[in-house]
Amino acid sequence: MTGKTVLRNARIATQANDQTPYGMINDGILVLADDQIDWVGAAADAPDEYLSLDAVDLEGRLVTPGLIDCHTHVIFGGDRAQEFEMRLNGAGYEEIARAGGGINSTVRATRAASLEQLIEGALPRVDALIAEGLTTIEIKSGYGLNHETELNMLRAAREIGKCRPITVRTTYLGAHATPPDYKDQDDAYIDEVVIPALEAAHAEGLVDAVDGFCEGIAFQPRQIARVFDVATALGLPVKLHAEQLSNLGGARMAASYGAMSADHIEYLDEDGVTAMARAGTAAVILPGAFYTLRETQQPPIDLLRRYKVPMALATDCNPGSSPLTSLLLTMNMACTLFRMTPEEALAGVTRNAALALALNDRGVIAPGQRADLAIWDVEHPAELSYRIGFNPLHHRIFGGQV
Ligand code: DI6
Ligand code: FE
């Protein structure tokens, strides 16, 4: 019985059954064996062999799965604080973009950064997320928009996974915007940069999934489909920024490729929701971008509930529309802005975030799952969504390591 860690006197939000809200087990025991969960249940049901082991007393603290941020752009050069200030002094978003600001200012700064600078710049953001119990993060490219820098962003993401105790899942987002060097030549950009860079990044083992931005100011569904065809041929799963500012039918198109998720989706209609439900495509709700852009169109939460589309929540951490590095604040925003329940919010950053990344070894607390856990100084899981700007993390366990 060596190599086992027993945690007792725990209140465990397993997210693994619907017999109790949150799959809650009060007075629970957790047994970890190496990097996996070996046993979980009520103390009263624990096998004698576990009760005789030395145990860590959690003194009634709440245990949840480690948090998962399933949609981020944490790697980028520079920042856009000055644009934020300019907008508050009256400048328009488009005016700033025409003056060479907006996403293109981030592209310039990202291209100018070395691999080391990209890593150094992202780590404080990643560390802020880790300090709140994050154990898995998805990181996108999409601010290079040329061959070399798109690959460098993905290399930086892989390096971050080596220098922090977290799992990093990379997503290739070459189809994020058309860069200035291809102004008004979207199709040529896709043919000459997006697709060849995807093939090269895949050959280097840098890509876990492929994403795109389907929007009037970005790419049309038919253009994204060309990228998804290549992804599918390479055996890579896809996901999509869809219906953020308008409804182009992006979610439906993504669902037709069996997409893991459709993200943002403020303008999604019932047609799109049913297509997602049929395809098993998760919804990724991003309240940070809604808040920052002062959007008023709400994502169709009731329809997603009615058709049982799993709802994940993520920061969308990026320098333009969501400079957000807190999953706890994201949960609070989802509750207050979208009337998601605290139970849905917690599932959104655990079980459903794992679904959105097609990771079936995490996101719930059950035997055989990874021992990625967050231990909180709170009594009830609703407290995680309720407080604003408060971090009650007590300990984080990654792969069984405290
Ligand atoms: N949707 C967004 O809100 C961000 N990207 C995307 O696809 C905006 C990115 C930026 O402004 O830098
Ligand atoms: Fe995004």
Short mmCIF file of C-alpha atoms and ligand atoms in Angstrom, two decimals, residues 71 73 80 93 102-103 106 143 173 176 212-213 241 244 264 289 293 316 318-322, ligand 1:
data_model
loop_
_atom_site.label_atom_id
_atom_site.label_comp_id
_atom_site.label_asym_id
_atom_site.label_seq_id
_atom_site.Cartn_x
_atom_site.Cartn_y
_atom_site.Cartn_z
CA HIS A 71 -10.19 28.78 -24.41
CA HIS A 73 -4.96 33.37 -26.08
CA ARG A 80 -3.48 47.06 -25.39
CA TYR A 93 -12.74 50.44 -31.93
CA GLY A 102 -6.37 46.62 -32.53
CA ILE A 103 -5.47 43.05 -33.32
CA THR A 106 -0.77 42.67 -31.14
CA TYR A 143 -1.33 36.53 -33.21
CA LEU A 173 -5.63 29.58 -34.89
CA HIS A 176 -7.91 34.38 -36.62
CA GLY A 212 -10.89 29.66 -36.62
CA PHE A 213 -12.67 33.00 -36.23
CA HIS A 241 -15.10 31.11 -32.64
CA GLN A 244 -19.75 36.25 -31.47
CA HIS A 264 -18.70 32.75 -27.80
CA ALA A 289 -15.35 39.20 -23.88
CA LEU A 293 -17.01 44.69 -25.37
CA ASP A 316 -10.76 33.90 -23.54
CA ASN A 318 -6.47 37.97 -24.79
CA PRO A 319 -5.13 41.54 -24.93
CA GLY A 320 -8.06 43.00 -26.89
CA SER A 321 -11.48 41.72 -25.93
CA SER A 322 -10.84 39.85 -22.66
N1 DI6 B 1 -12.63 36.97 -30.70
C1 DI6 B 1 -12.26 37.93 -29.84
O1 DI6 B 1 -13.01 38.52 -29.12
C2 DI6 B 1 -10.80 38.06 -29.89
N2 DI6 B 1 -10.45 37.12 -30.88
C3 DI6 B 1 -11.54 36.52 -31.31
O2 DI6 B 1 -11.52 35.66 -32.16
C4 DI6 B 1 -10.33 39.45 -30.18
C5 DI6 B 1 -8.85 39.44 -30.26
C6 DI6 B 1 -8.23 40.80 -30.14
O3 DI6 B 1 -8.91 41.84 -30.17
O4 DI6 B 1 -7.01 40.81 -29.97
#
